[in-house]
CSV table of C-alpha atoms in Angstrom, one decimal:
chain,number,residue,atom,x,y,z
Q,1,UNK,CA,0.0,0.0,0.0
Q,2,UNK,CA,2.8,2.4,0.9
Q,3,UNK,CA,5.1,1.2,-1.9
Q,4,UNK,CA,7.0,3.6,-4.1
Q,5,UNK,CA,5.1,5.0,-7.1
Q,6,UNK,CA,5.4,3.0,-10.3
Q,7,UNK,CA,5.1,4.0,-14.0
Q,8,UNK,CA,6.0,7.6,-13.4
Q,9,UNK,CA,8.8,8.1,-16.0
Q,10,UNK,CA,6.7,8.2,-19.2
Q,11,UNK,CA,5.2,10.0,-21.0
Q,12,UNK,CA,7.4,13.0,-20.6
Q,13,UNK,CA,4.9,15.9,-20.3
Q,14,UNK,CA,7.7,18.5,-20.9
Q,15,UNK,CA,7.8,17.3,-24.5
Q,16,UNK,CA,4.1,18.3,-25.0
Q,17,UNK,CA,5.1,21.8,-23.8
Q,18,UNK,CA,7.9,21.8,-26.4
Q,19,UNK,CA,5.5,20.8,-29.2
Q,20,UNK,CA,3.2,23.6,-28.0
Q,21,UNK,CA,6.0,26.2,-28.2
Q,22,UNK,CA,6.9,25.2,-31.7
Q,23,UNK,CA,3.4,26.4,-32.9
Q,24,UNK,CA,3.0,29.2,-30.5
Q,25,UNK,CA,3.3,32.6,-32.1
Q,26,UNK,CA,3.9,34.3,-28.8
Q,27,UNK,CA,7.0,32.2,-28.0
Q,28,UNK,CA,10.4,33.6,-28.7
Q,29,UNK,CA,12.7,32.3,-31.5
Q,30,UNK,CA,15.2,31.1,-28.8
Q,31,UNK,CA,12.5,29.2,-27.0
Q,32,UNK,CA,11.3,27.6,-30.3
Q,33,UNK,CA,14.8,26.6,-31.3
Q,34,UNK,CA,15.5,25.1,-27.8
Q,35,UNK,CA,12.2,23.2,-27.9
Q,36,UNK,CA,12.9,21.9,-31.4
Q,37,UNK,CA,16.3,20.6,-30.4
Q,38,UNK,CA,15.0,19.0,-27.2
Q,39,UNK,CA,12.2,17.3,-29.2
Q,40,UNK,CA,14.5,16.0,-31.9
Q,41,UNK,CA,16.9,14.7,-29.3
Q,42,UNK,CA,14.1,13.0,-27.3
Q,43,UNK,CA,12.7,11.3,-30.5
Q,44,UNK,CA,16.2,9.8,-31.3
Q,45,UNK,CA,17.0,8.9,-27.7
Q,46,UNK,CA,13.7,7.2,-26.8
Q,47,UNK,CA,13.1,5.8,-30.3
Q,48,UNK,CA,9.8,7.7,-30.6
Q,49,UNK,CA,8.7,6.5,-34.1
Q,50,UNK,CA,4.9,6.9,-33.6
Q,51,UNK,CA,5.3,10.5,-32.2
Q,52,UNK,CA,7.7,11.4,-35.0
Q,53,UNK,CA,5.2,10.3,-37.6
Q,54,UNK,CA,2.3,12.1,-35.8
Q,55,UNK,CA,4.2,15.3,-35.8
Q,56,UNK,CA,6.5,15.4,-38.9
Q,57,UNK,CA,5.0,13.2,-41.6
Q,58,UNK,CA,4.8,15.3,-44.8
Q,59,UNK,CA,1.2,14.4,-45.5
Q,60,UNK,CA,-0.3,13.5,-42.1
Q,61,UNK,CA,2.0,15.2,-39.6
Q,62,UNK,CA,0.5,17.8,-37.2
Q,63,UNK,CA,3.5,20.1,-37.6
Q,64,UNK,CA,3.9,19.7,-41.4
Q,65,UNK,CA,7.6,20.1,-41.7
Q,66,UNK,CA,9.3,21.2,-44.9
Q,67,UNK,CA,10.4,17.7,-46.0
Q,68,UNK,CA,9.2,15.9,-49.1
Q,69,UNK,CA,6.7,18.4,-50.5
Q,70,UNK,CA,5.2,19.3,-47.1
Q,71,UNK,CA,5.2,23.0,-48.0
Q,72,UNK,CA,2.2,22.2,-50.2
Q,73,UNK,CA,0.4,19.9,-47.8
Q,74,UNK,CA,-0.9,21.8,-44.8
Q,75,UNK,CA,-4.1,23.0,-46.5
Q,76,UNK,CA,-5.0,19.3,-47.2
Q,77,UNK,CA,-4.2,17.7,-43.8
Q,78,UNK,CA,-6.6,19.5,-41.5
Q,79,UNK,CA,-9.3,16.8,-41.8
Q,80,UNK,CA,-6.7,14.2,-40.9
Q,81,UNK,CA,-5.8,15.7,-37.5
Q,82,UNK,CA,-7.6,13.9,-34.8
Q,83,UNK,CA,-9.3,16.2,-32.3
Q,84,UNK,CA,-7.2,15.0,-29.4
Q,85,UNK,CA,-3.9,15.0,-31.2
Q,86,UNK,CA,-4.5,18.5,-32.5
Q,87,UNK,CA,-4.7,19.7,-28.9
Q,88,UNK,CA,-0.9,19.3,-28.7
Q,89,UNK,CA,-0.7,22.5,-30.8
Q,90,UNK,CA,-1.3,26.1,-29.7
Q,91,UNK,CA,-4.4,26.2,-32.0
Q,92,UNK,CA,-6.4,23.7,-34.0
Q,93,UNK,CA,-4.8,24.5,-37.4
Q,94,UNK,CA,-1.4,25.7,-36.2
Q,95,UNK,CA,1.8,24.6,-38.0
Q,96,UNK,CA,5.4,24.6,-36.8
Q,97,UNK,CA,7.1,28.0,-36.9
Q,98,UNK,CA,10.4,26.3,-37.4
Q,99,UNK,CA,11.5,23.6,-39.9
Q,100,UNK,CA,10.7,20.2,-38.4
Q,101,UNK,CA,11.6,18.2,-41.5
Q,102,UNK,CA,10.7,14.6,-42.2
Q,103,UNK,CA,13.6,12.1,-42.5
Q,104,UNK,CA,12.4,8.8,-44.0
Q,105,UNK,CA,15.6,7.0,-43.1
Q,106,UNK,CA,15.4,8.1,-39.5
Q,107,UNK,CA,11.8,7.0,-39.3
Q,108,UNK,CA,12.6,3.5,-40.7
Q,109,UNK,CA,15.5,3.1,-38.3
Q,110,UNK,CA,13.3,4.1,-35.3
Q,111,UNK,CA,10.6,1.6,-36.5
Q,112,UNK,CA,13.1,-1.2,-36.8
Q,113,UNK,CA,14.5,-0.5,-33.3
Q,114,UNK,CA,10.9,-0.4,-31.9
Q,115,UNK,CA,10.2,-3.8,-33.5
Q,116,UNK,CA,13.3,-5.3,-32.0
Q,117,UNK,CA,12.4,-3.9,-28.5
Q,118,UNK,CA,8.9,-5.3,-28.8
Q,119,UNK,CA,10.3,-8.7,-29.7
Q,120,UNK,CA,12.5,-8.7,-26.7
Q,121,UNK,CA,9.5,-7.6,-24.5
Q,122,UNK,CA,7.4,-10.4,-26.0
Q,123,UNK,CA,10.2,-12.9,-25.3
Q,124,UNK,CA,10.3,-11.8,-21.6
Q,125,UNK,CA,6.5,-12.1,-21.4
Q,126,UNK,CA,6.6,-15.6,-22.8
Q,127,UNK,CA,9.4,-16.7,-20.5
Q,128,UNK,CA,7.7,-15.2,-17.5
Q,129,UNK,CA,4.4,-17.0,-18.4
Q,130,UNK,CA,6.2,-20.4,-18.7
Q,131,UNK,CA,8.9,-20.3,-16.0
Q,132,UNK,CA,8.2,-17.4,-13.6
Q,133,UNK,CA,5.3,-16.4,-11.4
Q,134,UNK,CA,2.5,-13.9,-11.9
Q,135,UNK,CA,4.5,-11.0,-10.5
Q,136,UNK,CA,7.2,-11.4,-13.1
Q,137,UNK,CA,4.6,-11.7,-15.9
Q,138,UNK,CA,3.0,-8.5,-14.7
Q,139,UNK,CA,6.4,-6.8,-14.7
Q,140,UNK,CA,7.0,-7.9,-18.3
Q,141,UNK,CA,3.6,-6.5,-19.3
Q,142,UNK,CA,4.3,-3.3,-17.5
Q,143,UNK,CA,7.5,-2.9,-19.7
Q,144,UNK,CA,5.3,-3.1,-22.8
Q,145,UNK,CA,3.0,-0.4,-21.5
Q,146,UNK,CA,5.9,1.8,-20.6
Q,147,UNK,CA,7.4,1.2,-24.0
Q,148,UNK,CA,4.3,2.5,-25.8
Q,149,UNK,CA,4.0,5.5,-23.4
Q,150,UNK,CA,7.7,6.3,-24.0
Q,151,UNK,CA,7.4,6.2,-27.9
Q,152,UNK,CA,4.2,8.3,-27.9
Q,153,UNK,CA,1.6,5.9,-29.1
Q,154,UNK,CA,-1.5,6.8,-27.2
Q,155,UNK,CA,-3.9,4.0,-28.2
Q,156,UNK,CA,-1.4,1.2,-27.6
Q,157,UNK,CA,-0.2,2.7,-24.4
Q,158,UNK,CA,-3.6,2.9,-22.9
Q,159,UNK,CA,-4.6,-0.6,-24.0
Q,160,UNK,CA,-1.4,-2.0,-22.6
Q,161,UNK,CA,-1.9,-0.2,-19.2
Q,162,UNK,CA,-5.5,-1.4,-19.1
Q,163,UNK,CA,-4.3,-5.0,-19.6
Q,164,UNK,CA,-1.8,-4.6,-16.7
Q,165,UNK,CA,-4.6,-3.0,-14.6
Q,166,UNK,CA,-6.9,-6.0,-15.1
Q,167,UNK,CA,-4.4,-8.4,-13.8
Q,168,UNK,CA,-3.2,-6.3,-10.9
Q,169,UNK,CA,-4.6,-6.9,-7.4
Q,170,UNK,CA,-2.5,-4.4,-5.5
Q,171,UNK,CA,-4.4,-1.2,-4.9
Q,172,UNK,CA,-1.3,1.1,-4.9
Q,173,UNK,CA,-0.2,-0.3,-8.3
Q,174,UNK,CA,-3.7,0.1,-9.7
Q,175,UNK,CA,-3.7,3.8,-8.7
Q,176,UNK,CA,-0.2,4.3,-10.3
Q,177,UNK,CA,-1.5,2.7,-13.5
Q,178,UNK,CA,-4.5,5.0,-13.7
Q,179,UNK,CA,-2.3,8.1,-12.9
Q,180,UNK,CA,-0.1,7.0,-15.9
Q,181,UNK,CA,-3.2,6.8,-18.1
Q,182,UNK,CA,-4.2,10.3,-16.9
Q,183,UNK,CA,-0.8,11.6,-17.9
Q,184,UNK,CA,-1.2,10.1,-21.4
Q,185,UNK,CA,-4.5,12.0,-21.7
Q,186,UNK,CA,-2.9,15.2,-20.5
Q,187,UNK,CA,0.0,14.8,-22.9
Q,188,UNK,CA,-2.4,14.6,-25.9
Q,189,UNK,CA,-4.8,17.2,-24.4
Q,190,UNK,CA,-7.8,14.8,-24.2
Q,191,UNK,CA,-9.8,16.5,-21.4
Q,192,UNK,CA,-12.8,14.3,-21.4
Q,193,UNK,CA,-10.6,11.2,-21.1
Q,194,UNK,CA,-8.6,12.8,-18.3
Q,195,UNK,CA,-11.8,13.6,-16.4
Q,196,UNK,CA,-13.1,10.1,-16.7
Q,197,UNK,CA,-9.9,8.6,-15.3
Q,198,UNK,CA,-9.5,11.2,-12.6
Q,199,UNK,CA,-12.9,10.1,-11.3
Q,200,UNK,CA,-11.7,6.5,-11.6
Q,201,UNK,CA,-8.5,7.3,-9.6
Q,202,UNK,CA,-10.6,9.1,-6.9
Q,203,UNK,CA,-12.7,6.0,-6.4
Q,204,UNK,CA,-9.6,3.9,-6.0
Q,205,UNK,CA,-8.0,6.3,-3.6
Q,206,UNK,CA,-11.2,6.5,-1.5
Q,207,UNK,CA,-11.2,2.8,-1.3
Q,208,UNK,CA,-8.0,2.8,0.7
Q,209,UNK,CA,-5.2,4.6,-1.1
Q,210,UNK,CA,-2.2,5.7,0.9
Q,211,UNK,CA,-1.3,9.3,1.8
Q,212,UNK,CA,1.3,9.9,-0.9
Q,213,UNK,CA,-1.0,8.7,-3.8
Q,214,UNK,CA,-3.9,10.8,-2.4
Q,215,UNK,CA,-1.7,13.9,-2.5
Q,216,UNK,CA,-0.4,13.1,-5.9
Q,217,UNK,CA,-4.0,12.7,-7.2
Q,218,UNK,CA,-4.8,16.1,-5.7
Q,219,UNK,CA,-2.2,17.8,-8.0
Q,220,UNK,CA,-3.4,15.8,-11.0
Q,221,UNK,CA,-7.0,16.9,-10.3
Q,222,UNK,CA,-6.0,20.6,-9.8
Q,223,UNK,CA,-4.1,20.7,-13.0
Q,224,UNK,CA,-7.0,19.2,-15.0
Q,225,UNK,CA,-9.4,21.7,-13.5
Q,226,UNK,CA,-7.1,24.4,-14.5
Q,227,UNK,CA,-7.2,23.3,-18.1
Q,228,UNK,CA,-11.0,23.3,-18.2
Q,229,UNK,CA,-11.1,26.8,-16.7
Q,230,UNK,CA,-12.5,25.7,-13.3
Q,231,UNK,CA,-10.0,28.0,-11.4
Q,232,UNK,CA,-12.3,28.2,-8.4
Q,233,UNK,CA,-12.1,24.4,-7.9
Q,234,UNK,CA,-8.5,24.1,-8.9
Q,235,UNK,CA,-7.2,26.8,-6.5
Q,236,UNK,CA,-7.7,24.9,-3.1
Q,237,UNK,CA,-6.3,21.7,-4.6
Q,238,UNK,CA,-3.2,23.3,-6.1
Q,239,UNK,CA,-2.5,25.4,-3.0
Q,240,UNK,CA,-2.9,22.4,-0.7
Q,241,UNK,CA,-0.4,20.5,-3.0
Q,242,UNK,CA,2.4,23.0,-2.4
Q,243,UNK,CA,3.5,21.7,0.9
Q,244,UNK,CA,3.2,18.0,0.0
Q,245,UNK,CA,4.2,18.0,-3.7
Q,246,UNK,CA,5.9,14.9,-5.0
Q,247,UNK,CA,4.3,14.7,-8.5
Q,248,UNK,CA,7.4,15.7,-10.5
Q,249,UNK,CA,6.3,13.6,-13.4
Q,250,UNK,CA,3.3,16.0,-13.7
Q,251,UNK,CA,5.1,19.3,-13.6
Q,252,UNK,CA,7.9,21.1,-11.9
Q,253,UNK,CA,7.5,22.7,-8.5
Q,254,UNK,CA,8.0,26.2,-10.1
Q,255,UNK,CA,5.1,25.5,-12.5
Q,256,UNK,CA,2.9,24.4,-9.6
Q,257,UNK,CA,3.6,27.7,-7.8
Q,258,UNK,CA,2.6,29.6,-10.9
Q,259,UNK,CA,-0.6,27.6,-11.3
Q,260,UNK,CA,-1.5,28.0,-7.6
Q,261,UNK,CA,-0.9,31.7,-7.5
Q,262,UNK,CA,-2.9,32.4,-10.7
Q,263,UNK,CA,-5.8,30.2,-9.7
Q,264,UNK,CA,-5.9,31.7,-6.2
Q,265,UNK,CA,-5.6,35.3,-7.4
Q,266,UNK,CA,-8.6,35.0,-9.7
Q,267,UNK,CA,-10.9,32.9,-7.6
Q,268,UNK,CA,-10.3,33.3,-3.8
Q,269,UNK,CA,-12.0,35.9,-1.6
Q,270,UNK,CA,-9.8,38.6,-0.2
Q,271,UNK,CA,-9.5,37.0,3.2
Q,272,UNK,CA,-8.5,33.6,1.7
Q,273,UNK,CA,-6.3,35.3,-0.8
Q,274,UNK,CA,-4.3,36.9,1.9
Q,275,UNK,CA,-4.0,33.7,4.0
Q,276,UNK,CA,-3.4,31.2,1.2
Q,277,UNK,CA,-1.5,33.2,-1.4
Q,278,UNK,CA,-0.1,36.5,0.0
Q,279,UNK,CA,1.0,35.1,3.4
Q,280,UNK,CA,1.6,31.4,2.4
Q,281,UNK,CA,5.1,30.4,3.3
Q,282,UNK,CA,5.5,28.2,0.3
Q,283,UNK,CA,4.7,31.0,-2.0
Q,284,UNK,CA,6.7,33.6,-0.1
Q,285,UNK,CA,9.7,31.3,-0.5
Q,286,UNK,CA,9.3,31.9,-4.2
Q,287,UNK,CA,7.8,35.3,-4.7
Q,288,UNK,CA,9.0,37.1,-1.6
Q,289,UNK,CA,12.0,39.4,-1.1
Q,290,UNK,CA,15.4,37.9,-0.1
Q,291,UNK,CA,14.6,38.1,3.7
Q,292,UNK,CA,11.1,36.6,3.2
Q,293,UNK,CA,12.5,33.7,1.2
Q,294,UNK,CA,15.0,32.9,4.0
Q,295,UNK,CA,12.3,33.3,6.6
Q,296,UNK,CA,9.9,31.0,4.7
Q,297,UNK,CA,12.6,28.3,4.2
Q,298,UNK,CA,13.5,28.4,7.9
Q,299,UNK,CA,9.9,28.3,9.0
Q,300,UNK,CA,10.0,31.8,10.6
Q,301,UNK,CA,7.1,33.0,8.4
Q,302,UNK,CA,3.7,31.4,8.9
Q,303,UNK,CA,0.5,31.8,7.0
Q,304,UNK,CA,-2.4,33.7,8.4
Q,305,UNK,CA,-3.1,37.1,10.0
Q,306,UNK,CA,0.3,37.4,11.6
Q,307,UNK,CA,2.0,38.7,8.4
Q,308,UNK,CA,1.7,42.4,7.9
Q,309,UNK,CA,1.1,44.5,4.9
Q,310,UNK,CA,4.7,45.8,5.1
Q,311,UNK,CA,5.8,42.5,3.8
Q,312,UNK,CA,3.7,42.9,0.8
Q,313,UNK,CA,5.4,46.2,0.0
Q,314,UNK,CA,8.7,44.4,0.1
Q,315,UNK,CA,7.4,41.9,-2.4
Q,316,UNK,CA,6.1,44.6,-4.8
Q,317,UNK,CA,9.5,46.4,-4.8
Q,318,UNK,CA,11.6,43.2,-4.9
Q,319,UNK,CA,14.3,43.2,-7.5
Q,320,UNK,CA,14.0,40.7,-10.4
Q,321,UNK,CA,15.2,37.3,-9.1
Q,322,UNK,CA,15.7,34.4,-11.5
Q,323,UNK,CA,14.4,31.0,-10.5
Q,324,UNK,CA,17.4,29.4,-8.8
Q,325,UNK,CA,15.2,29.6,-5.7
Q,326,UNK,CA,12.6,27.4,-7.3
Q,327,UNK,CA,15.3,24.9,-8.1
Q,328,UNK,CA,16.5,24.9,-4.5
Q,329,UNK,CA,13.0,24.3,-3.2
Q,330,UNK,CA,12.5,21.5,-5.6
Q,331,UNK,CA,15.7,19.9,-4.4
Q,332,UNK,CA,14.4,20.2,-0.8
Q,333,UNK,CA,11.2,18.4,-1.6
Q,334,UNK,CA,12.6,15.8,-3.9
Q,335,UNK,CA,14.1,12.4,-3.2
Q,336,UNK,CA,16.6,12.8,-6.1
Q,337,UNK,CA,18.5,15.4,-7.9
Q,338,UNK,CA,16.9,14.8,-11.2
Q,339,UNK,CA,13.9,17.2,-10.9
Q,340,UNK,CA,16.1,20.0,-9.8
Q,341,UNK,CA,18.4,19.6,-12.7
Q,342,UNK,CA,15.5,19.6,-15.1
Q,343,UNK,CA,14.0,22.8,-13.6
Q,344,UNK,CA,14.0,25.8,-15.9
Q,345,UNK,CA,14.9,29.1,-14.2
Q,346,UNK,CA,11.8,31.4,-14.1
Q,347,UNK,CA,11.6,35.1,-13.3
Q,348,UNK,CA,8.7,35.3,-10.8
Q,349,UNK,CA,8.9,39.1,-10.6
Q,350,UNK,CA,5.7,39.8,-12.6
Q,351,UNK,CA,3.8,37.3,-10.6
Q,352,UNK,CA,5.0,38.7,-7.3
Q,353,UNK,CA,4.0,42.2,-8.4
Q,354,UNK,CA,0.6,41.0,-9.5
Q,355,UNK,CA,-0.1,39.5,-6.1
Q,356,UNK,CA,1.2,42.4,-4.0
Q,357,UNK,CA,-0.3,45.2,-6.1
Q,358,UNK,CA,-3.7,43.5,-6.1
Q,359,UNK,CA,-3.7,43.1,-2.4
Q,360,UNK,CA,-2.5,46.6,-1.4
Q,361,UNK,CA,-4.7,48.3,-4.1
Q,362,UNK,CA,-1.9,49.7,-6.3
Q,363,UNK,CA,-4.1,49.4,-9.4
Q,364,UNK,CA,-1.7,51.0,-11.9
Q,365,UNK,CA,1.0,48.6,-11.0
Q,366,UNK,CA,-1.6,45.8,-11.0
Q,367,UNK,CA,-2.5,46.4,-14.6
Q,368,UNK,CA,1.2,46.6,-15.6
Q,369,UNK,CA,1.9,43.4,-13.8
Q,370,UNK,CA,-1.2,41.7,-15.3
Q,371,UNK,CA,0.2,42.6,-18.8
Q,372,UNK,CA,3.6,41.1,-17.9
Q,373,UNK,CA,2.0,38.0,-16.5
Q,374,UNK,CA,0.0,37.5,-19.7
Q,375,UNK,CA,3.2,37.9,-21.8
Q,376,UNK,CA,5.5,35.8,-19.6
Q,377,UNK,CA,3.2,33.1,-18.3
Q,378,UNK,CA,-0.2,32.9,-19.9
Q,379,UNK,CA,1.1,33.1,-23.4
Q,380,UNK,CA,3.9,30.6,-22.8
Q,381,UNK,CA,2.2,27.7,-21.0
Q,382,UNK,CA,0.1,25.1,-22.8
Q,383,UNK,CA,-2.3,24.7,-19.8
Q,384,UNK,CA,-2.8,28.5,-19.4
Q,385,UNK,CA,-2.8,29.6,-23.1
Q,386,UNK,CA,-6.3,28.5,-24.1
Q,387,UNK,CA,-8.0,30.6,-21.3
Q,388,UNK,CA,-5.6,33.5,-21.2
Q,389,UNK,CA,-8.2,36.1,-22.5
Q,390,UNK,CA,-10.7,34.9,-19.9
Q,391,UNK,CA,-8.1,35.2,-17.1
Q,392,UNK,CA,-7.0,38.7,-18.0
Q,393,UNK,CA,-10.7,39.8,-18.2
Q,394,UNK,CA,-11.5,38.3,-14.8
Q,395,UNK,CA,-8.5,39.9,-13.2
Q,396,UNK,CA,-9.5,43.3,-14.6
Q,397,UNK,CA,-12.9,42.7,-13.2
Q,398,UNK,CA,-11.5,41.8,-9.8
Q,399,UNK,CA,-9.5,45.1,-9.7
Q,400,UNK,CA,-12.6,47.1,-10.6
Q,401,UNK,CA,-14.7,45.4,-8.0
Q,402,UNK,CA,-12.2,45.9,-5.3
Q,403,UNK,CA,-11.9,49.6,-5.9
Q,404,UNK,CA,-15.6,50.3,-6.4
Q,405,UNK,CA,-16.8,48.4,-3.3
Q,406,UNK,CA,-15.2,51.0,-1.1
Q,407,UNK,CA,-17.1,54.0,-2.6
Q,408,UNK,CA,-20.6,55.1,-3.4
Q,409,UNK,CA,-19.4,57.6,-6.1
Q,410,UNK,CA,-16.1,57.6,-8.0
Q,411,UNK,CA,-14.9,60.0,-10.6
Q,412,UNK,CA,-14.4,58.3,-13.9
Q,413,UNK,CA,-11.2,60.3,-14.6
Q,414,UNK,CA,-9.9,59.6,-11.1
Q,415,UNK,CA,-10.5,55.8,-11.5
Q,416,UNK,CA,-9.0,55.8,-15.0
Q,417,UNK,CA,-5.9,57.6,-13.6
Q,418,UNK,CA,-5.7,55.0,-10.7
Q,419,UNK,CA,-5.6,52.1,-13.3
Q,420,UNK,CA,-3.4,54.0,-15.7
Q,421,UNK,CA,-5.8,53.8,-18.6
Q,422,UNK,CA,-7.8,56.3,-20.6
Q,423,UNK,CA,-11.4,57.3,-19.7
Q,424,UNK,CA,-12.7,55.9,-23.0
Q,425,UNK,CA,-11.1,52.5,-22.3
Q,426,UNK,CA,-12.4,52.4,-18.8
Q,427,UNK,CA,-15.9,53.4,-20.0
Q,428,UNK,CA,-16.0,50.7,-22.6
Q,429,UNK,CA,-14.5,48.0,-20.3
Q,430,UNK,CA,-16.8,48.8,-17.4
Q,431,UNK,CA,-19.8,48.9,-19.7
Q,432,UNK,CA,-19.3,45.2,-20.6
Q,433,UNK,CA,-19.2,44.1,-17.0
Q,434,UNK,CA,-22.2,46.3,-16.1
Q,435,UNK,CA,-24.3,44.9,-19.0
Q,436,UNK,CA,-23.4,41.3,-17.8
Q,437,UNK,CA,-24.5,42.2,-14.2
Q,438,UNK,CA,-20.9,41.6,-12.9
Q,439,UNK,CA,-20.5,45.1,-11.4
Q,440,UNK,CA,-23.5,46.8,-9.7
Q,441,UNK,CA,-22.9,50.4,-10.8
Q,442,UNK,CA,-23.9,53.0,-13.4
Q,443,UNK,CA,-21.8,55.4,-15.4
Q,444,UNK,CA,-22.8,59.0,-15.7
Q,445,UNK,CA,-20.6,60.1,-18.6
Q,446,UNK,CA,-22.0,63.6,-18.6
Q,447,UNK,CA,-21.0,64.3,-15.1
Q,448,UNK,CA,-18.0,62.0,-15.3
Q,449,UNK,CA,-18.9,59.8,-12.3
Q,450,UNK,CA,-19.5,56.2,-11.5
Q,451,UNK,CA,-22.3,55.5,-9.0
Q,452,UNK,CA,-22.3,52.1,-7.3
Q,453,UNK,CA,-25.7,50.7,-6.3
Q,454,UNK,CA,-24.7,47.7,-4.2
Q,455,UNK,CA,-27.8,46.0,-2.8
Q,456,UNK,CA,-27.8,46.2,1.0
Q,457,UNK,CA,-27.7,42.7,2.5
Q,458,UNK,CA,-30.5,43.3,5.0
Q,459,UNK,CA,-32.8,44.9,2.4
Q,460,UNK,CA,-32.0,42.0,0.0
Q,461,UNK,CA,-32.9,39.5,2.7
Q,462,UNK,CA,-36.1,41.3,3.5
Q,463,UNK,CA,-37.0,41.4,-0.2
Q,464,UNK,CA,-36.3,37.7,-0.5
Q,465,UNK,CA,-38.4,36.8,2.5
Q,466,UNK,CA,-41.4,38.8,1.2
Q,467,UNK,CA,-41.1,37.3,-2.2
Q,468,UNK,CA,-40.8,33.7,-0.9
Q,469,UNK,CA,-43.6,34.4,1.6
Q,470,UNK,CA,-45.9,35.4,-1.2
Q,471,UNK,CA,-45.1,32.3,-3.1
Q,472,UNK,CA,-45.7,30.2,0.0
Q,473,UNK,CA,-49.1,31.8,0.7
Q,474,UNK,CA,-50.1,31.2,-2.9
Q,475,UNK,CA,-49.1,27.5,-2.7
Q,476,UNK,CA,-51.0,27.0,0.6
Q,477,UNK,CA,-54.1,28.6,-0.9
Q,478,UNK,CA,-54.0,26.2,-3.8
Q,479,UNK,CA,-53.4,23.3,-1.5
Q,480,UNK,CA,-56.3,24.3,0.7
Q,481,UNK,CA,-58.7,24.5,-2.2
Q,482,UNK,CA,-57.5,21.1,-3.4
Q,483,UNK,CA,-58.1,19.2,-0.1
Q,484,UNK,CA,-61.1,21.3,0.9
Q,485,UNK,CA,-59.8,22.4,4.3
Q,486,UNK,CA,-62.5,24.9,4.9
Q,487,UNK,CA,-65.0,23.9,7.6
Q,488,UNK,CA,-68.2,24.5,5.6
Q,489,UNK,CA,-67.0,22.2,2.9
Q,490,UNK,CA,-66.0,19.4,5.4
Q,491,UNK,CA,-69.5,19.5,6.8
C-alpha cells in the first residue's frame, strides 16, 4: 500500500510543452529553437517513431515540416488531424514556426528499433508465463505499457496499461497505472478522457489509497481543473499540494507555484487570498524578497493574519530574481537530484507584483503586472494559453470590483488615472461588465462619475423573505382548495 510510485517516467509531459511552443506565435525564437532541439533529441534517444510520424510526416504530420513536399500539404491535412492530437498545438490549425523536417531513413530506423524492442519484451513475457510467477509476468507486461508510453503511441499505451490493470490486485499499483493513463491524456490534451480517469482514480484512492498517492492525485486533479477553466475548484487543490508536492512527473514545482498563484488570485475571496497566497510560506519562499525567502525556508514565516502589509510592500519592490530559488525548493522536496536539474529558471517578478499590487490596491502597478503575467506566463504555457483572455478579463474585473466596493461615487477620470488607462477604455470596459451584471454600478458620462448601487444585505434578505412568503401563501391557498380544508366544505 505504501510502496514507491510506479510507471512515473513516461510520458514526458515537458515534450508536450515543447510541441506547443513550436506552434505558439507568442514564444520567442530562442524558445522555439530550444524546444525543437529537445524534441528531436528525445525522439532519437527514446526511439519515438509513432510520435515522430504524428508530428513530422509530410502528409499526415501535425507540424507539417518542410520535408518531401510538405510545403504544399498543410491545407489538405486539416481533416486528418484527430481532435485530441491537435490539442498538442497552440491552436487547431497551427503549424510549426520552425523547420521540423521529415527524415524517412530516420523513421525507418526508429521503427526497426521499436520492433526489436517489442520482440524482446514479448520474449520476456513468454518466459515469465512459462517459468516465472504472476509477478514477473506482470512486470513484463508493464514494460510493454511503458514502452508505448515512451514512444508516444496513445492508443497502444492505454490498452497496454489497461491490460496490466486488469491483472493487478495491489491497490497502490492500480492507482499508479490510472495516474499514468491520466498523464497520457494530459499529454495529448484529451480533457474528457482525463476527467473520466481522474474520477476512476478518486474511487480507487477513496477505497484505501495511501497518503502519498492521495496527495499526488490532488495535484493531477488541480491541473486538470485548470485546463477546463475551473479555477475556483483548482485553487484549493493546487494550493494544498504546495506543501506535499511529489508529482514531479506531472510538472515542476516552479510551475505548480505559478498555477497555484494564478488560480488563487482570480478565484479566492480577499481573506482567503491573503491567508493562502499573500502570506503562504511556500509562496513567499518563491515570490518574496530575499529576507522573506529565508524566513519561509527556515519556518519563521507562517501563513495567516500574523504577516503584515509591510511584507507585501517588500514583495512589490523586490528586484527581479531568476528562478534558482525554485530549483532549490524542488531539491528540498525531492528524493533525487533529477527534478532540480530539469527545472528551468523562471523570473517570478511579474507574478509577485501581480499578487502584491492587487492586495495593497496599487491598481496602476496591478495592470502593468497583469500585462507582464500575460506575456511571460499565460502566453507561454500550454495549460494556461487557451483561457488567457478569460483570465485577464476576470482579473481586470477583480480590480474594478475591489476599488468600487469602497465607494458610493467615484470620478471616472480619477478611476482611470488609478488604473493607468484612458477614460474611454475604462468606460468601454466597465460597460461590458455592467451589462453582464458583474458590477453593480452605473456610469454618468455627462458628469464624469460612476455610481455604485450595491444592494444592502438586509434589504435583500427582506425582499427575498417577502417574495418567498408570497409564493408560500399562494401555494398554501391552492393546496387548501384542493383538499377542501374549509369547515363549511368538510360538513
